[in-house]
Coordinates of C-alpha atoms in Angstrom, one line a residue:
Chain A
M127 CA 32.1 8.9 6.3
Q128 CA 30.7 10.5 9.4
R129 CA 27.3 12.1 9.0
P130 CA 26.9 14.5 11.9
N131 CA 23.3 15.4 11.7
S132 CA 21.8 12.4 9.9
L133 CA 18.9 12.4 12.4
G134 CA 17.8 15.7 11.0
H135 CA 18.0 14.4 7.4
L136 CA 16.3 11.2 8.5
S137 CA 13.3 13.2 9.9
V138 CA 13.1 15.3 6.8
I139 CA 12.8 12.2 4.6
I140 CA 10.3 10.6 6.9
I141 CA 8.1 13.6 7.0
F142 CA 8.3 13.9 3.2
M143 CA 7.3 10.2 2.8
M144 CA 4.4 10.6 5.3
V145 CA 3.0 13.6 3.6
M146 CA 3.3 12.3 0.1
I147 CA 1.8 9.0 0.9
L148 CA -1.4 10.6 2.4
P149 CA -3.4 10.8 -0.8
L150 CA -2.5 7.2 -1.6
L151 CA -3.2 5.9 1.8
G152 CA -6.6 7.7 1.9
T153 CA -7.5 6.2 -1.5
L154 CA -6.4 2.8 -0.4
L155 CA -8.5 2.9 2.8
Y156 CA -11.5 4.4 0.9
S157 CA -11.3 1.5 -1.6
I158 CA -11.6 -1.2 1.1
S159 CA -14.2 0.6 3.3
T160 CA -17.9 -0.1 3.3
S161 CA -18.6 3.5 4.0
W162 CA -16.6 6.3 5.6
S163 CA -18.8 9.1 6.8
S164 CA -17.1 10.1 9.9
G165 CA -14.2 9.4 12.2
L166 CA -10.5 8.6 11.8
L167 CA -11.2 5.2 10.4
P168 CA -13.8 3.7 7.9
D169 CA -17.0 2.2 9.3
G170 CA -16.2 -1.3 8.0
I171 CA -13.8 -3.2 5.8
T172 CA -14.8 -4.9 2.6
L173 CA -13.5 -6.1 -0.7
K174 CA -16.7 -5.7 -2.6
W175 CA -15.5 -2.7 -4.6
Y176 CA -12.7 -4.8 -6.0
T177 CA -14.9 -7.8 -6.7
S178 CA -17.4 -5.5 -8.6
L179 CA -14.5 -3.8 -10.4
F180 CA -12.9 -7.0 -11.6
A181 CA -16.3 -8.3 -12.6
D182 CA -16.8 -5.2 -14.8
H183 CA -16.2 -6.2 -18.3
R184 CA -15.6 -2.6 -19.3
F185 CA -12.8 -2.2 -16.8
L186 CA -11.0 -5.4 -17.9
Q187 CA -11.3 -4.3 -21.5
A188 CA -9.9 -0.8 -20.6
M189 CA -7.0 -2.4 -18.8
M190 CA -6.3 -4.7 -21.8
N191 CA -6.6 -1.7 -24.2
S192 CA -4.1 0.3 -22.1
V193 CA -1.6 -2.5 -21.9
L194 CA -1.9 -3.3 -25.6
V195 CA -1.5 0.3 -26.8
C196 CA 1.4 1.0 -24.4
L197 CA 3.3 -2.2 -25.5
G198 CA 2.6 -1.3 -29.1
A199 CA 3.9 2.2 -28.7
L200 CA 7.0 1.0 -26.8
L201 CA 7.7 -1.6 -29.5
L202 CA 7.4 1.1 -32.2
T203 CA 9.6 3.5 -30.1
L204 CA 12.2 0.7 -29.7
V205 CA 12.3 -0.2 -33.4
L206 CA 12.6 3.4 -34.5
V207 CA 14.9 4.8 -31.8
V208 CA 17.5 2.1 -31.3
P209 CA 18.7 1.9 -34.9
T210 CA 18.5 5.7 -35.2
A211 CA 20.6 6.2 -32.1
F212 CA 23.1 3.7 -33.4
I213 CA 23.3 5.3 -36.9
V214 CA 23.7 8.8 -35.4
F215 CA 26.4 7.6 -33.0
Y216 CA 28.3 5.4 -35.4
Y217 CA 27.9 7.1 -38.8
F218 CA 26.9 10.7 -38.2
P219 CA 28.2 11.8 -34.8
F220 CA 27.9 15.4 -36.0
L221 CA 24.1 14.9 -35.8
K222 CA 24.1 14.4 -32.1
P223 CA 23.5 18.0 -31.1
F224 CA 20.7 18.1 -33.7
M225 CA 19.1 15.0 -32.2
N226 CA 19.4 16.4 -28.7
F227 CA 17.5 19.4 -30.0
I228 CA 14.7 17.7 -31.8
I229 CA 13.9 15.4 -28.9
L230 CA 13.0 18.5 -26.9
L231 CA 10.2 19.3 -29.2
P232 CA 7.7 17.1 -27.4
F233 CA 8.3 19.2 -24.3
A234 CA 7.6 22.4 -26.1
V235 CA 4.5 21.0 -27.7
P236 CA 2.2 19.5 -25.1
P237 CA -0.3 16.7 -26.0
V238 CA -3.3 19.0 -26.1
V239 CA -1.5 21.1 -28.8
S240 CA -0.5 18.1 -30.8
S241 CA -4.1 16.9 -30.6
V242 CA -5.4 20.0 -32.3
G243 CA -3.2 19.3 -35.3
L244 CA -3.7 15.5 -35.2
L245 CA -7.5 15.9 -35.2
Q246 CA -7.3 18.0 -38.3
I247 CA -4.8 15.9 -40.2
Y248 CA -6.0 12.4 -39.4
S249 CA -9.8 12.6 -39.4
N250 CA -10.9 13.1 -43.0
D251 CA -12.1 11.0 -45.9
V252 CA -8.5 10.1 -46.9
V253 CA -7.0 9.0 -43.6
T254 CA -9.2 8.3 -40.6
L255 CA -7.0 7.4 -37.7
T256 CA -8.8 9.2 -35.0
G257 CA -11.1 7.0 -32.9
T258 CA -8.8 4.1 -33.5
P259 CA -5.9 2.9 -31.3
W260 CA -3.5 3.3 -34.3
I261 CA -3.2 7.1 -33.8
L262 CA -2.2 6.5 -30.2
L263 CA 0.8 4.5 -31.3
G264 CA 2.2 7.5 -33.1
A265 CA 1.2 10.0 -30.5
Y266 CA 2.7 7.9 -27.7
F267 CA 5.9 7.5 -29.6
T268 CA 6.4 11.2 -29.3
V269 CA 5.6 11.0 -25.5
A270 CA 8.2 8.3 -24.9
L271 CA 10.8 9.6 -27.4
P272 CA 12.7 12.1 -25.2
F273 CA 13.1 9.7 -22.3
S274 CA 13.9 6.6 -24.4
Y275 CA 16.3 8.4 -26.7
R276 CA 18.2 10.0 -23.7
A277 CA 18.5 6.6 -22.0
I278 CA 19.7 4.8 -25.1
A279 CA 22.0 7.6 -26.1
N280 CA 23.6 7.7 -22.6
N281 CA 24.2 3.9 -22.9
M282 CA 25.7 4.2 -26.3
A283 CA 28.0 7.0 -25.3
N284 CA 29.5 4.5 -22.8
L285 CA 30.1 1.7 -25.3
N286 CA 33.0 2.8 -27.5
L287 CA 31.1 1.9 -30.6
Q288 CA 34.0 2.6 -33.0
D289 CA 36.4 0.0 -31.5
M290 CA 33.6 -2.5 -31.0
L291 CA 32.6 -2.3 -34.6
D292 CA 36.2 -2.3 -35.9
A293 CA 36.9 -5.5 -34.0
A294 CA 33.7 -7.1 -35.4
H295 CA 34.6 -6.1 -38.9
L296 CA 38.1 -7.5 -38.5
L297 CA 36.6 -10.8 -37.5
G298 CA 34.5 -10.7 -40.7
A299 CA 31.1 -9.7 -39.3
S300 CA 29.0 -7.2 -41.2
T301 CA 27.8 -4.0 -39.4
F302 CA 24.3 -5.3 -39.5
R303 CA 25.4 -8.5 -37.8
A304 CA 27.5 -6.6 -35.3
F305 CA 24.6 -4.4 -34.4
F306 CA 22.4 -7.4 -33.5
T307 CA 25.0 -9.6 -31.8
I308 CA 27.2 -7.1 -30.0
V309 CA 25.6 -3.6 -29.7
L310 CA 22.1 -4.8 -28.8
P311 CA 23.1 -7.2 -26.1
N312 CA 25.3 -4.5 -24.5
L313 CA 22.3 -2.1 -24.5
K314 CA 19.9 -4.6 -23.0
T315 CA 20.0 -3.4 -19.4
G316 CA 19.5 0.2 -20.3
L317 CA 16.8 -0.6 -22.7
M318 CA 14.8 -2.7 -20.1
V319 CA 15.0 0.0 -17.5
S320 CA 13.8 2.7 -19.9
L321 CA 11.1 0.4 -21.1
F322 CA 9.6 -0.1 -17.7
L323 CA 9.8 3.6 -16.8
S324 CA 8.3 4.6 -20.2
F325 CA 5.5 2.1 -19.6
S326 CA 4.5 3.8 -16.3
L327 CA 4.6 7.1 -18.2
L328 CA 2.4 5.9 -21.0
I329 CA -0.2 4.1 -19.0
G330 CA -0.8 7.4 -17.2
E331 CA -1.5 9.3 -20.4
F332 CA -4.9 10.8 -20.5
V333 CA -5.1 13.8 -22.9
F334 CA -4.3 12.0 -26.2
A335 CA -6.4 9.1 -25.3
N336 CA -9.4 11.2 -24.4
I337 CA -9.3 13.7 -27.2
L338 CA -8.1 11.5 -30.1
V339 CA -9.9 8.2 -29.3
G340 CA -12.3 8.6 -26.3
T341 CA -14.7 5.8 -25.6
R342 CA -14.2 4.0 -28.9
F343 CA -11.0 2.4 -27.6
E344 CA -11.2 3.2 -23.9
T345 CA -7.9 3.2 -22.0
V346 CA -7.8 2.8 -18.2
Q347 CA -7.4 6.6 -17.7
V348 CA -10.4 7.4 -19.9
Y349 CA -12.4 4.7 -18.1
L350 CA -11.5 6.2 -14.7
F351 CA -12.6 9.7 -15.9
N352 CA -15.9 8.3 -17.3
M353 CA -16.6 6.6 -14.0
K354 CA -16.5 9.8 -12.1
T355 CA -20.2 9.7 -11.4
R356 CA -20.0 6.3 -9.8
S357 CA -19.2 5.8 -6.1
G358 CA -16.0 7.2 -4.8
H359 CA -15.2 3.7 -3.3
F360 CA -15.4 2.2 -6.7
S361 CA -13.1 4.8 -8.4
S362 CA -10.7 4.4 -5.5
A363 CA -10.4 0.7 -6.3
V364 CA -9.6 1.7 -9.9
V365 CA -6.9 4.2 -8.7
V366 CA -5.3 1.6 -6.4
S367 CA -5.3 -1.0 -9.2
Y368 CA -3.7 1.4 -11.5
F369 CA -1.1 2.5 -9.0
L370 CA -0.2 -1.1 -8.4
I371 CA 0.9 -1.3 -12.1
I372 CA 3.2 1.7 -11.6
V373 CA 4.6 0.1 -8.4
L374 CA 5.3 -3.2 -10.3
M375 CA 6.9 -1.4 -13.3
T376 CA 9.1 0.8 -11.0
I377 CA 10.3 -2.3 -9.0
L378 CA 11.0 -4.2 -12.2
A379 CA 13.0 -1.3 -13.6
G380 CA 15.0 -1.1 -10.3
Q381 CA 15.7 -4.9 -10.4
W382 CA 17.0 -4.6 -14.0
G383 CA 19.0 -1.6 -13.1
K384 CA 20.8 -3.5 -10.3
K385 CA 21.9 -6.2 -12.6
Q386 CA 24.3 -3.8 -14.3
Chain B
M125 CA 36.3 3.7 -41.5
V126 CA 32.8 4.2 -42.7
S127 CA 32.6 4.1 -46.5
R128 CA 30.5 6.5 -48.4
Q129 CA 28.1 3.8 -49.6
A130 CA 27.6 2.5 -46.1
G131 CA 26.8 6.1 -45.1
K132 CA 24.2 6.4 -47.7
K133 CA 22.6 3.1 -46.7
A134 CA 22.6 4.3 -43.1
L135 CA 21.0 7.6 -44.0
F136 CA 18.3 5.6 -45.7
L137 CA 17.7 3.6 -42.5
L138 CA 17.0 6.8 -40.7
M139 CA 13.9 7.3 -42.9
P140 CA 11.4 5.4 -40.7
F141 CA 12.3 7.5 -37.7
I142 CA 12.2 10.8 -39.6
L143 CA 8.9 9.9 -41.2
V144 CA 7.1 8.9 -38.0
F145 CA 8.5 11.9 -36.1
F146 CA 7.5 14.2 -38.9
L147 CA 3.9 12.8 -39.2
F148 CA 3.1 12.8 -35.5
Q149 CA 5.3 15.7 -34.1
V150 CA 6.3 18.2 -36.7
L151 CA 3.3 18.1 -39.1
P152 CA 0.7 18.6 -36.3
L153 CA 2.7 21.7 -35.1
I154 CA 3.0 23.1 -38.7
W155 CA -0.7 22.5 -39.1
V156 CA -1.6 24.3 -35.9
F157 CA 0.7 27.2 -36.8
V158 CA -1.0 27.6 -40.3
D159 CA -4.5 27.1 -38.9
S160 CA -4.0 29.7 -36.3
F161 CA -4.0 32.3 -39.0
K162 CA -7.4 31.3 -40.3
S163 CA -9.8 33.5 -38.4
N164 CA -13.6 33.9 -38.4
L165 CA -14.1 30.1 -38.0
G166 CA -11.5 29.4 -40.7
E167 CA -13.1 31.8 -43.2
E168 CA -10.4 34.4 -43.7
W169 CA -6.7 34.7 -43.4
G170 CA -5.0 37.0 -40.9
I171 CA -4.2 37.5 -37.3
G172 CA -7.8 37.8 -36.3
N173 CA -7.6 34.9 -33.9
Y174 CA -4.7 36.4 -32.0
E175 CA -6.4 39.8 -31.8
Y176 CA -9.5 38.1 -30.5
I177 CA -7.6 36.1 -27.8
F178 CA -5.8 39.2 -26.5
E179 CA -8.9 41.3 -26.5
S180 CA -11.0 38.7 -24.8
R181 CA -11.1 39.0 -21.0
Y182 CA -12.0 35.3 -20.8
F183 CA -8.9 34.1 -22.7
R184 CA -6.6 36.6 -21.0
Q185 CA -7.9 35.2 -17.7
A186 CA -7.1 31.6 -18.9
L187 CA -3.5 32.7 -19.8
F188 CA -3.2 34.5 -16.5
N189 CA -4.5 31.5 -14.5
S190 CA -2.2 29.1 -16.2
L191 CA 0.8 31.3 -15.5
K192 CA -0.3 31.9 -11.9
I193 CA -0.8 28.3 -11.0
S194 CA 2.3 27.2 -12.8
L195 CA 4.5 29.8 -11.1
Y196 CA 3.1 29.3 -7.6
S197 CA 3.2 25.5 -7.8
S198 CA 6.8 25.6 -9.2
I199 CA 7.9 27.8 -6.3
V200 CA 6.2 25.8 -3.7
G201 CA 7.4 22.5 -5.2
M202 CA 10.9 23.8 -5.5
L203 CA 11.0 25.2 -1.9
L204 CA 9.8 21.9 -0.5
A205 CA 11.9 19.7 -2.7
L206 CA 15.2 21.4 -1.9
P207 CA 15.5 20.3 1.7
C208 CA 14.2 16.9 0.8
A209 CA 16.7 16.5 -2.0
W210 CA 19.5 17.7 0.3
S211 CA 18.6 15.3 3.0
L212 CA 18.2 12.5 0.5
H213 CA 21.7 13.3 -0.9
R214 CA 23.2 13.1 2.6
L215 CA 21.5 9.7 3.3
S216 CA 22.8 6.5 2.0
G217 CA 22.0 2.8 1.8
R218 CA 18.6 1.1 1.7
L219 CA 16.6 4.1 2.9
K220 CA 18.0 6.3 0.1
E221 CA 17.1 3.6 -2.4
L222 CA 13.7 3.2 -1.0
T223 CA 13.0 6.9 -1.0
L224 CA 14.2 7.2 -4.6
T225 CA 11.9 4.4 -5.7
F226 CA 9.1 6.0 -3.9
A227 CA 9.8 9.4 -5.5
N228 CA 9.9 7.7 -8.9
M229 CA 6.5 6.1 -8.4
I230 CA 4.9 9.3 -7.0
A231 CA 6.3 11.3 -10.0
N232 CA 4.1 9.0 -12.2
F233 CA 1.1 9.4 -10.0
S234 CA -0.5 12.4 -11.7
G235 CA -3.4 13.3 -13.9
V236 CA -6.8 11.7 -13.4
P237 CA -5.9 9.2 -10.6
L238 CA -4.2 12.0 -8.6
A239 CA -7.3 14.3 -9.0
F240 CA -9.5 11.4 -7.6
A241 CA -7.1 10.7 -4.7
F242 CA -7.2 14.4 -3.8
V243 CA -11.0 14.5 -4.0
I244 CA -11.2 11.6 -1.6
L245 CA -8.7 13.3 0.8
L246 CA -9.7 17.0 0.5
G247 CA -12.9 17.2 -1.5
A248 CA -16.1 18.6 0.0
N249 CA -16.6 15.3 1.9
G250 CA -13.0 14.2 1.9
C251 CA -11.7 12.1 4.8
L252 CA -9.3 14.7 6.0
I253 CA -11.8 17.5 5.8
V254 CA -14.4 15.5 7.7
L255 CA -11.9 14.4 10.3
L256 CA -10.8 18.0 10.9
D257 CA -14.4 19.1 11.0
Q258 CA -15.1 16.7 13.8
L259 CA -12.1 18.0 15.7
G260 CA -13.8 21.4 15.4
I261 CA -11.4 22.7 12.7
Q262 CA -13.0 24.4 9.7
L263 CA -10.4 25.0 7.0
G264 CA -12.8 26.6 4.6
F265 CA -10.6 25.0 1.9
N266 CA -12.0 24.6 -1.6
L267 CA -10.1 21.9 -3.6
Y268 CA -11.8 23.2 -6.8
S269 CA -10.2 26.6 -6.5
A270 CA -6.9 28.1 -7.6
L271 CA -5.5 27.2 -4.2
G272 CA -6.6 23.6 -4.5
L273 CA -5.0 23.4 -8.0
I274 CA -1.8 24.9 -6.7
L275 CA -1.8 22.3 -3.9
I276 CA -2.3 19.3 -6.3
Y277 CA 0.2 20.7 -8.8
S278 CA 2.8 21.1 -6.1
Y279 CA 2.2 17.5 -5.1
F280 CA 3.4 16.2 -8.5
Q281 CA 6.1 18.9 -8.8
I282 CA 7.9 17.9 -5.5
P283 CA 9.1 14.3 -6.6
L284 CA 10.0 15.6 -10.0
A285 CA 12.1 18.4 -8.5
I286 CA 13.8 16.0 -6.1
L287 CA 14.7 13.6 -8.9
L288 CA 16.0 16.5 -11.0
M289 CA 17.9 18.2 -8.2
L290 CA 19.7 15.1 -6.9
P291 CA 22.3 15.0 -9.7
A292 CA 23.0 18.7 -9.1
M293 CA 23.5 18.0 -5.4
E294 CA 26.2 15.5 -6.3
G295 CA 28.3 18.4 -7.5
L296 CA 28.4 19.8 -4.0
R297 CA 31.6 18.4 -2.5
D298 CA 31.8 17.6 1.2
E299 CA 35.3 19.1 1.5
W300 CA 33.9 22.6 0.6
Q301 CA 31.7 22.5 3.7
E302 CA 34.6 21.4 5.8
A303 CA 36.9 24.0 4.4
A304 CA 34.2 26.7 4.9
C305 CA 33.8 25.5 8.5
L306 CA 37.6 25.6 9.1
L307 CA 37.6 29.2 7.8
G308 CA 35.0 30.1 10.4
A309 CA 31.9 30.2 8.2
G310 CA 28.7 29.0 9.8
K311 CA 26.0 26.9 8.2
I312 CA 24.0 29.9 6.9
R313 CA 27.1 31.6 5.5
Y314 CA 28.2 28.4 3.8
W315 CA 24.8 28.1 2.0
I316 CA 24.7 31.7 1.0
S317 CA 28.3 31.9 -0.3
I318 CA 29.0 28.4 -1.6
G319 CA 26.1 26.0 -1.5
L320 CA 23.4 28.0 -3.3
P321 CA 25.7 29.6 -6.0
V322 CA 27.0 26.2 -6.9
L323 CA 23.4 24.8 -7.1
M324 CA 22.0 27.8 -8.9
P325 CA 22.2 26.5 -12.5
G326 CA 20.5 23.3 -11.3
I327 CA 17.9 25.1 -9.4
L328 CA 17.0 27.4 -12.3
G329 CA 17.0 24.6 -14.8
T330 CA 14.7 22.5 -12.6
F331 CA 12.5 25.4 -11.9
I332 CA 12.0 26.0 -15.6
I333 CA 11.2 22.3 -16.2
L334 CA 8.6 22.4 -13.4
F335 CA 7.1 25.6 -14.8
A336 CA 6.8 24.1 -18.3
N337 CA 5.5 20.9 -16.9
A338 CA 2.7 22.8 -15.1
M339 CA 1.9 25.0 -18.1
G340 CA 1.4 22.1 -20.5
T341 CA -0.4 19.7 -18.2
M342 CA -4.2 19.4 -18.4
A343 CA -5.4 16.0 -17.1
T344 CA -5.4 16.9 -13.4
A345 CA -7.3 20.1 -13.7
F346 CA -9.6 18.7 -16.3
A347 CA -10.5 15.6 -14.1
L348 CA -10.9 17.8 -11.0
T349 CA -13.1 20.6 -12.3
G350 CA -14.6 18.8 -15.4
G351 CA -13.2 21.5 -17.6
N352 CA -14.7 24.4 -15.7
Y353 CA -11.6 26.0 -14.3
N354 CA -10.3 28.5 -16.8
L355 CA -6.8 27.3 -17.9
L356 CA -5.1 27.7 -21.3
T357 CA -4.9 23.9 -21.9
I358 CA -8.6 23.4 -20.9
R359 CA -9.7 26.2 -23.2
I360 CA -7.8 24.5 -26.1
S361 CA -9.3 21.1 -25.3
N362 CA -12.9 22.5 -25.1
L363 CA -12.5 24.3 -28.4
I364 CA -11.6 21.0 -30.2
S365 CA -13.6 18.4 -28.3
G366 CA -16.1 20.2 -26.2
D367 CA -19.8 19.8 -26.8
I368 CA -20.9 23.4 -27.0
F369 CA -18.8 25.3 -29.5
L370 CA -15.9 24.1 -31.7
D371 CA -13.3 26.3 -33.3
P372 CA -10.1 24.4 -34.1
W373 CA -8.7 27.6 -35.6
L374 CA -9.0 29.6 -32.4
A375 CA -7.7 26.5 -30.5
S376 CA -4.7 26.6 -32.9
A377 CA -4.0 30.3 -32.0
L378 CA -4.3 29.5 -28.3
S379 CA -2.0 26.6 -28.8
M380 CA 0.6 28.8 -30.5
V381 CA 0.6 31.1 -27.5
L382 CA 1.2 28.2 -25.2
V383 CA 3.9 26.7 -27.5
F384 CA 5.6 30.1 -27.7
I385 CA 5.9 30.3 -23.9
L386 CA 7.1 26.7 -23.7
M387 CA 9.7 27.1 -26.4
L388 CA 11.0 30.2 -24.7
V389 CA 11.2 28.3 -21.5
T390 CA 12.7 25.1 -23.0
L391 CA 15.4 27.1 -24.8
A392 CA 16.2 29.1 -21.7
N393 CA 16.7 25.7 -19.9
E394 CA 19.0 24.4 -22.6
W395 CA 21.0 27.5 -22.3
L396 CA 21.2 27.3 -18.5
I397 CA 22.2 23.7 -18.1
K398 CA 25.2 24.1 -20.5
P399 CA 28.0 23.6 -17.9
G400 CA 30.0 26.6 -17.0
R401 CA 27.7 29.2 -18.7
L402 CA 26.7 30.8 -15.4
R403 CA 30.1 30.5 -13.8
A404 CA 31.8 31.9 -16.9
K405 CA 29.4 34.8 -16.8
A406 CA 30.1 35.4 -13.1
K407 CA 33.8 36.0 -13.8

C-alpha cells in the first residue's frame, strides 16, 4: 500500500513521543543528578539516590506490600471472573447484556465515592477491615473487574463454547473437567495479557490505598506521597523505579499477546 | 443441551462473584445513597445535605472547578490525540507497535508519580522553568493553578484518547478517500463530509470517557496541591479522612452529586457506542 505523506505522519508521531517523554526524561535525569540548579544539564551524575532508596527498609516494604496486594487482588479477580464469564456464556447467555451493564458500575462510582461507603461499612466493632490489606483485595477487585471481564468475555466469544463442550461431553468428560482441560487452556493468552495490564493499573492505585489503609500497610503510591517532603532527587528515584515496573509489565503483556 | 439441574448448580457457582461484587461495589453505593439523606452530622433525615451543598459557595466552586478542568482537559486531550491517532493509524510495522506500547505505558503513568514528574519539570524550581528563565523567558506559569491542572490532566488524557480512537479509525476505509479524491474533493472537504461524520460516534464516546475519567480522578490533584485545590473529589476525601473536620454524611451527598453526573455520562456513552444509532438517526 502506497502511503503518500508518511513523512508527515512520521513527524506527528515523533513530536508526540518527544513531548510525552519530557516528564519522564526530566524525572530520570533528576534522579541521577547530584544537584540541578541551573543549565540544560545536571551538575553531576550520581547513583546515590538509588542506593539510599534501595537501602530504605520502608521503601522495600512498600514495594513488597504493593506487589502482594496486587497479586492477591488479581488472583481473586481471576477466581471470581473466569468461572462467572464461563457460566454466563455457556448456561445463561441472556445475562450477557446485564453483565455488560453491571461492569460499568465501577466507572460511575469512582474510588473516592466507594471509599466513603467502605469506611462506614467495614470499620466498626463487628467487622474491622479498614487499616488492613484485606479491604484492598475487595476494592481492587472492583477496579480490575471492567477490564478483566471485557478481556475474558471477548476471548470467550471467539471460542464457540457450545461445540467445544458438546464434543467434550460426547467423549465422556464432565463440564467441570472440560472447563479446566479445554476452556482454560484456550483462554490462557488472553488471561495473561489482561493480568499484566491489570497489574500496571492496580500498582498505580492511590485513592483506596490512602483512604482505606494509609500507613498501616503502606503501598508504593502511598509511600511516594508520604515522601513528598524529602528531596526531589529521592522521590524521582521512586518514580523511575515505579515506572520501570510498568514498562516491564507492558512488555510482558506484549510478548504474551504476540504468541497468539 | 444444558439440563435444568446443571443450570441450578451453575447459578449456585455464580454466588461468590455476586457476593463480592455486592459487598464491595453495590453495598457501598447504597450506603452512600442512604447516608446522604442524614443531615446535620447524621442527626436528622432529609435533604439538608443537598440544600447545604447547593447553597454553599465553596461546594459550588468545587463542582464548577471539577467540571471546568474535566471539560478543558478533555477538549485539549481530544484535539491533540486526534491527529496523533490518525498518523498512528496510517503508520505500520515496528514504529506503530512501539508507539502503541509507549502509549499504553504512558496511559498508566498518572496519579501521584505523574504529579511528582510535573513538579520536577514545571514546578516553581522545575528544570524546564529554570532553563527558560536562563534564556530570559519568563512564563509566569503556575503548576498549582487551574491551568497547571488542565495541563497535567491533558497529559494523561492524550494516550487514553489515542488508544480509544484507534479502533474507530480502522472503520475509515482508504477507498473512501480515493473515491472522494476522484470526485474532486480536496482533503479538507473529505474530512468535513466523510472523515469526521464517520468518526463522530467514536469521538463523542471517547470524549465522554475522558470527561468521566477526569471528573472521578483525584490522586494527581491531591498529590500536587496537597488537597488545597477545590475539586469535588478532594472535598469528598477531606470530609472522610481529613484532619480538620469529618462529615461522612455530607461527603455522601457530594458523592451522590458526582455519581449522578458520572452515571449520566456513562449511560450517554453506552447509548452512543451502540453501532448505527447515530447513522440511523441521521437518515
